[in-house]
Amino acid sequence: MIKSVRITLLFLLMVMPVWTMQGDDQQASDTDAWVARMQQVHRKFTGQKGTFAHFGDSITVSRAFWAGLPFARKNASAEMEQAFQRVNRYMRPECWRDWKGAPFGNEGGMTICWAQQNIDQWLRRLNPEVALIMFGTNDLHALELDEYRAKLRLVVQKCLDNGTVVILSTIPPRHGCEEKAERFVQAIREVAREMHVPLTDFYAEILRRRPHDWDGALEKFRQYQGYDVPTLLARDGVHPSHPQKYAGDYSEEALSHCGYSLWNYLVLMKYAEVIDKVLTVSSPESAAVARLLNQPWFPQAPPLPPPAGAVIRVSNVEELFAAAEKVQPGGTILLADGHYFLPRYFEIKTDNVTLRSESGCRERVILDGAKSVHGELVGLRRCAGVTIADLTIQNIKWNGFKLNTDSNVQRVTIYNCVIRNIWQRGVKGVKVPPGVPRPQGCRIQYCLFYNDRAKRFEDDPADTPQNFGGNYIGGIDVMFAKNWVISDNVFIGIQGRTRAARGAIFLWHDTQDCLVERNIIIDCDTGIALGNSYRPPDITTHCTRVIARNNFITRAPESGIVADYTQDCQIVHNTVHDPDNRLGRLIRLVHDNDGLLVANNLLSGPKIRNESPSNILFRNNLEGDLTSFLVDPTMGNLRLTAQATAAIDRAVPLADVTEDIDRRPRGSQPDIGAHE
């Protein structure tokens, strides 16, 4: 019955000394190859870290696989327990038990043909960072070897093209199909080697541990039922065994008597290896940005009320575009959790519409422009009262949220969104022509703007060495704004190629009566820009009656806060930390700034740089290397410590600043800087 398997094993035993030495060298070489290749693939990944999909048949969909690991690991080795803790810290929790069934790529009775037909859909819905693939057991009766191998390659390639790291698994041997199963296993190994993907060799481990009696269908096991056979395959000779005696047990004895314990162990160890060698290996730039994200002291968005009006629920890209066309004024488009690769520019043109995630978790709904044919991602045109909330936009070469304010866009709210890797402007409001109302009453609140790294020329073909030198990038860039509120946002790593990017917040072209408060700006080239030195003939003043208050700004080498052609503006109660600022510009004042008030700012570094001819009012600004005054300036936390005696109770009360960055009342003797 298993003659060919025994002959193969006997041959290996006969040549073991030579084979072992060569095998070790080959294994090391194969590992080096897949590590390098998977690191390259992972650089294209655009989804949520820790997403681990399982694409397979009944062996995979069973909850005996993977789902029980968090609850029972009896007699696990120290090495296995370390691997589990590594995986448990890294992987999304729902990937232990919830990602089971056909929508998640695993179902009983399925073949590699099913995978080929559905892989695009799975990748769109799940966008996994890593995918385990094991098909073949059912293919033994359905396909010949060449077709199986070709389809397996296609499925693997689809994943790699998506930026998904693949772990291939060999199938177990099968009763009555021993020779064909062995040929299929060899094909899986060849695909893994040729495509440089990591391999979990379940087949080889079964034969190594039970070379003569792996098959639960043997006569010697006739007294056992179903999965309760004390060898590595169940009584059907197809599925891994799962005897009750060894459930949740990972001792050496259990690994030779329980097929699912063995497969859990092998996949866990390989996934932990992939995490260590691929997923957590990043460039110094991206590692530095990741370290700053999601700090517990960042502003937390209060949840929105339940959706109002008629609700349209969508779960894929086609439904999303259709919803934008049919939604009625006052309606809500609710997005199911998922990764939506937008093939083209998406636009809302209806009043009082809300676009938001159904879960309220902004990391779980991602609108991705990586595959878009256009340079802009989400736009608004000829509409008012639109709210976009609780979602992520990422990966577009020009503008993330494009407010076509030249078409009369009013009262837009962008709330609790992530704006990531947008290579010109995260939020852009364009020039308004004569006769079109200026955009009024917009709010950008509780959003996270960040880029994984500085801009490169290849990110944006329009930003050439002759044009802007790779520095045409910023967070929010708005013209002609009136009565806007930009508050409680976090900006991290908005950087140009030579560290001369535009502002994380940039207001200009006759902007009026706006409030910029309680924002946290870390490692952005320019923090807050109220105007700039370019003033077209039709513009007299860039900013009028704009207040920048209670903001934290850390390491902004071009300028922390700049005022350039302003009228009656205020820069008050901000904390800027950058003792090594290369240009000495923690606060910089340029050209005309009539009526400007600069008061109660704490500048940890160079003094205010005043290049303006205007009569500016300066009051109670504290300047110098004040690092010891601040809680954790490296991480951007510029709250005061008890050592900040020169700042505590030393500010002058201002009628327009009654709270601090944490919204605590100031009192009659306020502190200098953003924190009370």
XYZ file of C-alpha atoms in Angstrom:
676
model
C 0.000 0.000 0.000
C 2.747 2.498 0.861
C 5.592 0.741 -0.928
C 6.850 3.804 -2.853
C 6.893 5.949 0.265
C 8.948 3.303 2.118
C 11.391 2.985 -0.764
C 11.932 6.733 -0.818
C 12.483 6.816 2.934
C 14.885 3.852 2.772
C 16.930 5.612 0.126
C 17.180 8.739 2.268
C 18.313 6.687 5.249
C 21.010 4.997 3.167
C 22.548 8.302 2.088
C 21.823 10.187 5.308
C 25.362 11.460 6.170
C 25.899 13.116 2.786
C 22.279 14.174 2.403
C 22.224 15.825 5.835
C 25.257 17.964 5.123
C 24.041 18.957 1.684
C 20.509 19.419 2.975
C 21.600 21.837 5.674
C 23.437 23.954 3.121
C 20.506 23.807 0.710
C 18.021 24.696 3.441
C 20.092 27.713 4.479
C 20.352 28.811 0.858
C 16.598 28.392 0.313
C 15.864 30.355 3.494
C 18.114 33.215 2.413
C 16.349 33.273 -0.941
C 12.806 33.362 0.414
C 13.656 35.906 3.096
C 15.064 38.332 0.526
C 12.178 37.755 -1.875
C 9.475 38.076 0.797
C 11.027 41.285 2.117
C 10.758 42.643 -1.407
C 7.123 41.526 -1.667
C 6.258 42.947 1.752
C 7.424 46.404 0.729
C 4.386 46.508 -1.583
C 1.938 45.593 1.180
C -0.677 48.283 1.789
C -3.045 46.739 4.334
C -3.247 46.245 8.074
C -0.362 44.539 9.792
C -1.068 41.194 11.404
C -3.636 39.946 8.883
C -3.013 36.196 8.417
C -5.284 34.384 5.961
C -5.602 30.609 5.484
C -6.471 29.466 1.968
C -7.325 25.779 1.857
C -9.871 22.965 2.030
C -11.474 20.995 4.900
C -8.104 20.463 6.576
C -7.768 24.243 6.905
C -11.349 25.256 7.656
C -11.512 22.894 10.646
C -11.324 24.646 14.014
C -8.894 21.929 15.063
C -6.446 23.998 13.003
C -5.177 27.255 14.518
C -8.306 28.256 16.484
C -7.356 26.435 19.688
C -3.774 27.647 20.022
C -4.570 30.659 22.261
C -6.401 28.414 24.740
C -4.314 25.252 25.135
C -0.615 24.537 24.559
C 0.056 21.761 27.041
C 3.653 20.590 27.208
C 4.774 23.096 24.570
C 8.520 23.506 24.288
C 10.110 26.810 25.261
C 10.792 27.432 21.573
C 7.146 26.885 20.662
C 5.886 29.074 23.499
C 8.191 31.898 22.409
C 6.869 31.556 18.858
C 3.274 31.663 20.109
C 3.882 34.821 22.136
C 5.537 36.422 19.123
C 2.585 35.560 16.890
C -0.020 36.485 19.487
C 1.468 39.953 19.930
C 1.689 40.557 16.193
C -1.368 38.914 14.603
C -4.837 40.447 14.572
C -6.896 38.539 17.182
C -9.738 37.754 14.789
C -7.349 35.687 12.669
C -7.258 32.955 15.343
C -10.885 31.863 15.077
C -13.021 34.230 13.036
C -11.486 33.890 9.571
C -13.103 30.539 8.830
C -15.322 29.656 5.876
C -15.608 30.291 2.155
C -15.560 34.127 2.339
C -12.143 33.813 4.001
C -10.718 31.346 1.486
C -11.151 28.019 3.260
C -13.914 25.450 2.757
C -14.370 21.681 2.726
C -14.110 19.772 -0.553
C -12.382 22.596 -2.445
C -9.525 22.448 -4.929
C -6.867 24.715 -6.378
C -9.348 25.501 -9.196
C -11.684 27.073 -6.613
C -8.778 29.083 -5.267
C -7.862 30.330 -8.734
C -11.452 31.433 -9.348
C -11.770 33.298 -6.034
C -8.304 34.550 -5.123
C -8.935 38.081 -6.458
C -12.046 38.390 -4.309
C -10.257 37.154 -1.182
C -7.385 39.558 -1.696
C -9.762 42.497 -2.159
C -11.756 41.640 0.943
C -8.993 40.568 3.324
C -5.810 42.101 1.867
C -3.772 39.749 4.047
C -0.231 40.525 5.007
C 0.507 36.772 4.990
C -1.442 33.885 3.442
C -0.995 30.203 4.205
C -1.880 28.120 1.135
C -2.574 24.366 1.241
C -4.603 22.848 -1.581
C -4.091 19.466 -3.203
C -5.776 16.735 -1.190
C -9.004 17.041 -3.179
C -7.083 17.746 -6.393
C -5.636 14.225 -6.324
C -8.888 12.937 -7.832
C -9.634 16.019 -9.937
C -6.458 17.204 -11.702
C -3.325 15.928 -13.304
C 0.010 17.104 -11.989
C 0.860 19.733 -14.628
C -2.482 21.527 -14.296
C -2.267 21.448 -10.520
C 1.244 22.897 -10.561
C 0.281 25.661 -13.021
C -2.793 26.732 -11.063
C -0.882 26.704 -7.784
C 1.703 29.028 -9.322
C -1.033 31.393 -10.490
C -2.611 31.592 -7.031
C 0.749 32.206 -5.379
C 1.643 34.881 -7.931
C -1.646 36.728 -7.352
C -0.806 36.938 -3.668
C 2.735 38.138 -4.288
C 1.515 40.787 -6.729
C -0.792 42.035 -3.977
C 2.113 42.434 -1.569
C 0.997 39.362 0.408
C 3.708 37.074 1.768
C 2.913 33.420 1.030
C 3.597 30.384 3.221
C 3.075 27.219 1.190
C 2.237 23.958 2.939
C 2.579 20.468 1.528
C -0.450 18.214 1.827
C -0.398 15.102 4.021
C -0.020 11.673 2.403
C -3.350 10.099 1.435
C -4.590 6.534 1.785
C -4.940 4.890 -1.626
C -3.203 7.782 -3.450
C 0.278 7.460 -2.044
C 2.257 7.767 -5.270
C 0.239 10.665 -6.722
C 0.281 12.505 -3.378
C 4.056 12.212 -3.339
C 4.256 13.720 -6.849
C 1.946 16.580 -5.836
C 4.061 17.226 -2.761
C 7.170 17.417 -4.889
C 5.405 19.943 -7.126
C 4.557 22.099 -4.090
C 8.213 22.033 -3.027
C 9.292 23.008 -6.551
C 6.876 25.955 -6.629
C 8.111 27.126 -3.217
C 11.725 26.896 -4.330
C 11.205 28.494 -7.759
C 9.064 31.360 -6.438
C 11.167 31.821 -3.300
C 8.375 31.476 -0.750
C 8.649 29.798 2.672
C 7.461 26.199 2.934
C 5.891 24.193 5.750
C 6.561 20.564 4.825
C 3.710 18.797 6.629
C 4.141 15.711 4.449
C 7.814 15.275 5.314
C 7.182 15.715 9.031
C 4.450 13.068 9.002
C 6.767 10.542 7.344
C 9.662 11.452 9.616
C 7.630 10.863 12.762
C 5.512 7.897 11.604
C 7.283 6.374 8.578
C 5.406 3.063 8.671
C 2.020 3.728 10.270
C 0.995 7.298 9.514
C -2.211 6.015 7.897
C -5.164 5.834 10.269
C -7.002 3.670 7.709
C -4.621 0.774 8.354
C -6.082 -2.432 9.762
C -4.144 -1.972 13.006
C -6.306 1.077 13.839
C -9.692 -0.488 13.074
C -10.870 -0.208 16.700
C -10.700 3.631 16.525
C -13.332 5.969 15.118
C -13.041 9.155 13.058
C -10.336 11.527 14.203
C -9.588 9.667 17.441
C -6.822 7.531 15.888
C -3.460 7.631 17.715
C -1.448 8.258 14.569
C -1.109 11.292 12.300
C -3.995 10.692 9.881
C -7.581 10.054 10.871
C -9.486 6.837 10.216
C -10.488 8.134 6.755
C -6.824 8.207 5.704
C -7.290 11.786 4.447
C -7.529 14.326 7.271
C -5.083 14.928 10.108
C -6.043 13.069 13.251
C -7.205 14.798 16.421
C -7.507 12.223 19.210
C -9.125 13.558 22.351
C -6.222 12.314 24.456
C -3.827 14.728 22.690
C -6.104 17.734 22.098
C -4.204 20.929 22.876
C -1.061 18.902 23.656
C 2.263 19.763 22.009
C 4.613 17.292 23.692
C 6.883 15.224 21.464
C 4.545 12.288 22.028
C 1.523 14.333 20.936
C 3.321 15.609 17.844
C 3.671 11.970 16.739
C 0.087 10.971 17.578
C -2.076 14.015 16.703
C -1.984 15.319 13.136
C -3.554 18.670 13.938
C -1.137 19.288 16.823
C 1.699 18.662 14.397
C 0.324 20.969 11.714
C -0.477 23.732 14.219
C 3.069 23.464 15.508
C 4.654 23.618 12.041
C 2.579 26.587 10.843
C 3.089 28.482 14.104
C 6.859 28.099 13.922
C 6.992 29.137 10.269
C 4.715 32.171 10.748
C 6.837 33.296 13.715
C 9.920 32.967 11.526
C 8.279 35.067 8.808
C 7.367 37.727 11.381
C 10.943 37.886 12.619
C 12.710 37.757 9.253
C 10.293 39.632 6.997
C 7.405 41.497 8.601
C 9.243 43.352 11.342
C 12.305 44.142 9.256
C 11.817 47.666 7.953
C 13.769 50.699 6.849
C 15.033 53.024 9.581
C 12.573 55.662 8.308
C 9.456 53.518 8.537
C 10.562 52.040 11.861
C 10.963 55.544 13.294
C 7.480 56.536 12.113
C 5.897 53.314 13.421
C 7.422 53.964 16.843
C 5.596 57.301 17.051
C 2.146 56.090 15.997
C -0.789 55.373 18.304
C 0.620 56.818 21.500
C -1.958 56.633 24.306
C -1.828 60.366 25.002
C -2.862 61.335 21.466
C -6.332 62.942 21.093
C -9.142 60.372 21.095
C -12.196 61.011 18.935
C -15.592 60.812 20.640
C -17.782 58.334 18.728
C -20.264 59.717 16.246
C -24.014 59.301 16.847
C -25.848 56.546 14.949
C -26.259 57.216 11.230
C -29.141 59.413 10.157
C -31.304 59.241 7.064
C -31.469 56.383 4.578
C -28.527 54.001 4.984
C -26.756 52.255 2.108
C -24.438 49.439 3.200
C -21.552 48.517 0.925
C -18.927 45.793 1.097
C -17.010 46.110 -2.179
C -15.710 48.732 -4.584
C -18.515 48.366 -7.122
C -21.149 48.917 -4.438
C -19.263 51.960 -3.149
C -19.243 53.721 -6.518
C -22.894 52.812 -7.057
C -23.831 54.155 -3.612
C -22.260 57.530 -4.378
C -24.541 57.834 -7.400
C -27.809 56.823 -5.712
C -27.462 58.195 -2.170
C -30.026 60.882 -1.407
C -29.431 64.127 0.530
C -29.161 63.347 4.227
C -28.272 59.703 3.582
C -25.389 57.619 4.914
C -23.035 55.231 3.121
C -21.795 52.612 5.609
C -18.648 50.720 4.647
C -18.129 47.173 5.882
C -14.665 46.394 7.219
C -12.330 45.663 4.348
C -9.594 46.872 2.032
C -11.034 48.716 -0.973
C -8.613 49.211 -3.868
C -10.177 52.084 -5.781
C -9.559 51.695 -9.519
C -10.267 55.376 -10.173
C -11.103 58.691 -8.529
C -14.148 58.519 -6.213
C -16.376 61.595 -5.817
C -19.347 62.706 -3.701
C -21.702 65.294 -5.226
C -24.768 65.149 -2.932
C -25.548 67.445 0.011
C -25.508 66.275 3.632
C -24.155 62.798 2.874
C -22.108 60.846 5.415
C -19.479 58.315 4.335
C -18.214 56.265 7.278
C -17.177 52.803 8.427
C -19.900 50.698 9.973
C -17.603 49.444 12.731
C -16.394 52.924 13.690
C -12.795 51.617 13.610
C -10.814 53.733 11.185
C -8.097 51.092 10.656
C -10.588 48.486 9.451
C -11.847 50.325 6.365
C -9.105 51.286 3.926
C -9.680 53.165 0.675
C -6.476 52.514 -1.245
C -5.250 54.332 -4.342
C -2.310 52.033 -5.054
C -4.073 50.630 -8.139
C -5.945 53.773 -9.219
C -5.484 55.155 -12.725
C -5.905 58.677 -11.343
C -3.783 60.864 -9.105
C -6.536 61.865 -6.686
C -8.406 59.543 -4.375
C -11.616 60.926 -2.755
C -13.224 64.154 -3.927
C -16.177 66.435 -3.225
C -17.866 68.638 -5.823
C -20.813 71.087 -5.684
C -22.039 69.860 -2.309
C -22.452 70.991 1.283
C -22.691 69.318 4.668
C -20.737 66.168 3.761
C -19.094 64.159 6.567
C -16.358 61.569 6.009
C -15.437 59.663 9.162
C -13.842 56.611 10.747
C -11.826 55.287 7.795
C -8.361 55.261 6.225
C -7.244 56.619 2.870
C -3.777 55.820 1.558
C -1.370 55.560 -1.369
C -2.079 58.201 -3.994
C 0.390 60.375 -5.875
C -1.466 63.712 -5.595
C -4.381 64.511 -3.280
C -6.077 62.259 -0.741
C -9.207 64.275 0.073
C -9.743 66.734 -2.796
C -12.194 69.528 -1.963
C -13.078 71.020 -5.331
C -13.832 74.343 -3.694
C -13.895 76.065 -7.095
C -17.308 74.353 -7.540
C -18.869 75.694 -4.277
C -18.089 73.077 -1.620
C -19.247 74.039 1.890
C -19.317 72.741 5.490
C -17.272 69.565 5.006
C -16.271 67.519 8.054
C -13.375 65.048 7.927
C -13.400 63.220 11.248
C -11.276 60.474 12.807
C -9.655 59.420 9.548
C -6.167 58.123 8.787
C -4.453 59.853 5.852
C -1.353 57.841 4.938
C 1.251 58.019 2.178
C -0.368 60.828 0.198
C 2.381 62.351 -1.902
C 1.120 65.910 -2.504
C -1.622 66.888 -0.023
C -3.632 64.854 2.452
C -6.453 67.428 2.251
C -6.488 69.937 -0.593
C -8.797 72.930 -1.072
C -8.166 74.637 -4.398
C -8.206 78.262 -5.555
C -11.703 79.780 -5.731
C -12.435 81.893 -8.827
C -14.344 85.193 -8.663
C -18.085 84.759 -8.198
C -17.842 81.370 -6.426
C -18.487 81.416 -2.652
C -15.427 80.656 -0.569
C -15.542 77.342 1.398
C -16.974 78.016 4.853
C -17.528 76.083 8.051
C -15.329 73.067 7.324
C -13.839 70.947 10.114
C -10.860 68.570 10.100
C -10.694 66.872 13.486
C -9.123 63.847 15.209
C -7.343 62.691 12.063
C -3.949 61.013 11.789
C -1.789 62.206 8.891
C 1.404 60.250 8.365
C 3.808 59.002 5.723
C 6.036 55.969 6.167
C 9.018 57.853 4.758
C 10.142 61.034 3.040
C 8.885 61.740 -0.466
C 10.818 60.392 -3.465
C 10.769 61.476 -7.082
C 9.112 58.214 -8.130
C 6.129 58.931 -5.838
C 4.946 61.861 -7.957
C 6.033 62.380 -11.579
C 4.912 66.022 -11.389
C 7.409 66.841 -8.615
C 10.620 66.923 -10.652
C 14.119 68.171 -9.790
C 13.456 71.230 -11.959
C 10.036 71.868 -10.425
C 9.874 71.483 -6.623
C 12.809 69.131 -6.068
C 10.726 66.432 -4.417
C 9.405 68.766 -1.700
C 5.906 69.469 -3.031
C 4.086 67.733 -0.195
C 2.042 68.750 2.841
C -0.745 67.667 5.142
C -3.599 70.199 4.788
C -3.387 72.889 2.093
C -6.406 75.188 1.759
C -7.061 78.486 -0.023
C -9.831 81.030 0.671
C -10.997 79.136 3.776
C -13.405 80.897 6.122
C -14.483 79.802 9.617
C -12.629 76.494 9.451
C -11.642 74.474 12.520
C -8.539 72.291 12.291
C -8.168 70.642 15.683
C -7.009 67.572 17.604
C -5.147 66.049 14.660
C -1.791 64.261 14.647
C 0.765 64.759 11.867
C 3.850 62.514 11.660
C 6.598 62.364 9.045
C 5.236 64.731 6.379
C 8.626 65.229 4.749
C 10.033 66.289 1.412
C 12.998 64.713 -0.316
C 15.411 67.324 1.075
C 13.349 68.105 4.203
C 11.806 71.290 2.783
C 8.153 70.228 2.538
C 5.128 72.523 2.867
C 3.190 72.786 6.094
C 1.523 69.979 7.954
C -1.162 72.700 8.136
C -0.952 75.344 5.400
C -3.557 78.131 5.099
C -3.219 80.852 2.482
C -4.842 82.880 -0.320
C -7.117 85.161 1.730
C -8.053 82.654 4.416
C -10.173 84.238 7.156
C -11.374 83.571 10.720
C -9.996 80.039 11.097
C -8.924 78.201 14.235
C -5.921 75.833 14.391
C -5.717 74.249 17.827
C -4.656 71.184 19.828
C -2.764 69.601 16.944
C 0.327 67.447 17.452
C 2.981 67.745 14.771
C 6.043 65.470 14.926
C 8.924 65.222 12.433
C 7.227 67.274 9.717
C 9.388 69.694 7.739
C 7.051 72.632 8.391
C 4.514 72.681 11.200
C 1.888 75.418 10.767
C 2.135 77.884 7.888
C -0.098 80.955 7.969
C 0.660 82.070 4.433
C 3.909 81.916 2.485
C 6.189 84.243 0.576
C 4.470 83.717 -2.767
C 1.653 86.249 -3.099
C -0.123 86.405 -6.476
C -1.304 89.803 -7.781
C -4.924 89.241 -6.708
C -4.021 88.441 -3.072
C -3.178 91.153 -0.531
C -3.145 89.013 2.611
C -2.849 85.257 3.058
C -4.434 84.942 6.504
C -6.757 87.278 8.390
C -7.921 86.716 11.988
C -6.534 83.178 12.098
C -5.615 81.817 15.543
C -2.993 79.097 16.072
C -3.156 78.047 19.724
C -2.356 75.126 22.024
C -0.375 73.106 19.453
C 2.616 70.797 20.057
C 5.316 70.879 17.353
C 8.444 68.732 17.520
C 11.365 68.753 15.069
C 10.205 70.923 12.145
C 13.503 71.868 10.460
C 12.040 74.271 7.882
C 9.786 76.171 10.316
C 7.751 75.305 13.390
C 5.202 78.091 12.882
C 5.515 80.679 10.140
C 3.441 83.832 9.553
C 3.853 85.407 6.108
C 1.523 88.165 4.876
C -1.048 88.060 7.677
C -3.478 90.518 9.253
C -4.727 90.466 12.882
C -3.673 86.852 13.482
C -2.594 85.194 16.750
C 0.163 82.673 17.506
C -0.467 81.947 21.168
C 0.189 79.255 23.777
C 2.039 76.862 21.458
C 4.929 74.613 22.468
C 7.649 74.096 19.847
C 10.615 71.844 20.591
C 13.640 71.713 18.288
C 16.884 72.770 19.997
C 18.938 71.743 16.944
C 16.753 73.460 14.349
C 18.992 73.926 11.334
C 17.574 77.317 10.318
C 16.706 78.729 13.730
C 12.995 78.873 12.827
C 10.827 77.662 15.667
C 8.622 80.684 15.018
C 9.377 82.684 11.894
C 7.709 85.969 10.895
C 8.169 87.173 7.303
C 6.887 90.143 5.286
C 3.791 92.035 6.429
C 2.088 90.777 9.585
C 0.099 93.759 10.774
C -1.728 93.271 14.077
C -0.043 89.936 14.804
C -0.004 88.765 18.446
C 2.734 86.297 19.452
C 2.241 85.470 23.123
C 2.768 82.787 25.768
C 4.638 80.426 23.431
C 7.229 78.038 24.824
C 10.118 77.643 22.389
C 12.575 74.913 23.322
C 15.391 75.984 21.046
C 16.278 79.128 19.051
C 14.490 82.400 19.678
C 11.720 83.841 17.532
C 13.047 84.803 14.112
C 11.447 88.108 13.137
C 12.042 89.200 9.546
C 8.865 91.273 9.339
C 8.742 95.091 9.105
C 5.345 95.125 10.846
C 4.621 96.278 14.383
C 4.089 92.887 16.059
C 3.014 92.455 19.687
C 5.233 89.988 21.581
C 4.209 88.989 25.137
C 5.636 86.435 27.582
C 7.285 84.010 25.166
C 9.769 81.655 26.836
C 12.839 80.753 24.756
C 15.920 78.557 25.221
C 16.893 74.904 25.492
C 13.984 73.815 27.657
C 14.191 70.059 27.083
C 14.113 69.341 30.819
C 10.791 71.193 31.055
C 9.048 68.629 28.814
C 7.716 65.125 29.544
C 9.013 63.220 26.483
C 10.063 65.464 23.597
C 11.572 62.546 21.665
C 8.077 61.089 21.267
C 6.450 64.489 20.812
C 4.893 64.741 24.289
C 5.589 68.362 25.199
C 3.560 68.538 28.388
C 5.242 70.374 31.241
C 7.138 68.676 34.031
C 7.478 69.951 37.577
C 10.865 71.383 36.556
C 9.208 73.933 34.266
C 9.075 76.594 36.969
C 9.881 79.346 34.495
C 6.725 78.428 32.539
C 4.251 77.579 35.301
C 1.920 80.479 36.178
C 4.038 82.863 34.064
C 1.713 83.546 31.104
C -0.533 86.546 30.643
C -4.255 85.665 30.503
C -5.720 85.885 26.993
C -9.427 86.163 26.270
C -9.119 83.793 23.287
C -7.295 81.022 25.212
C -9.331 79.669 28.120
C -8.262 75.988 27.818
C -5.036 74.067 27.199
C -4.197 71.268 24.763
C -6.045 68.769 26.999
C -9.071 71.106 27.196
C -8.416 71.851 30.847
C -9.286 75.375 32.032
C -6.457 77.894 32.160
C -7.423 79.966 35.179
C -6.227 83.419 36.141
C -2.513 82.484 36.194
C -1.982 80.351 33.090
C 1.197 78.506 32.159
C 3.333 79.360 29.154
C 2.993 76.930 26.244
C 0.216 74.588 25.120
C -0.012 72.536 28.318
C -1.421 73.797 31.613
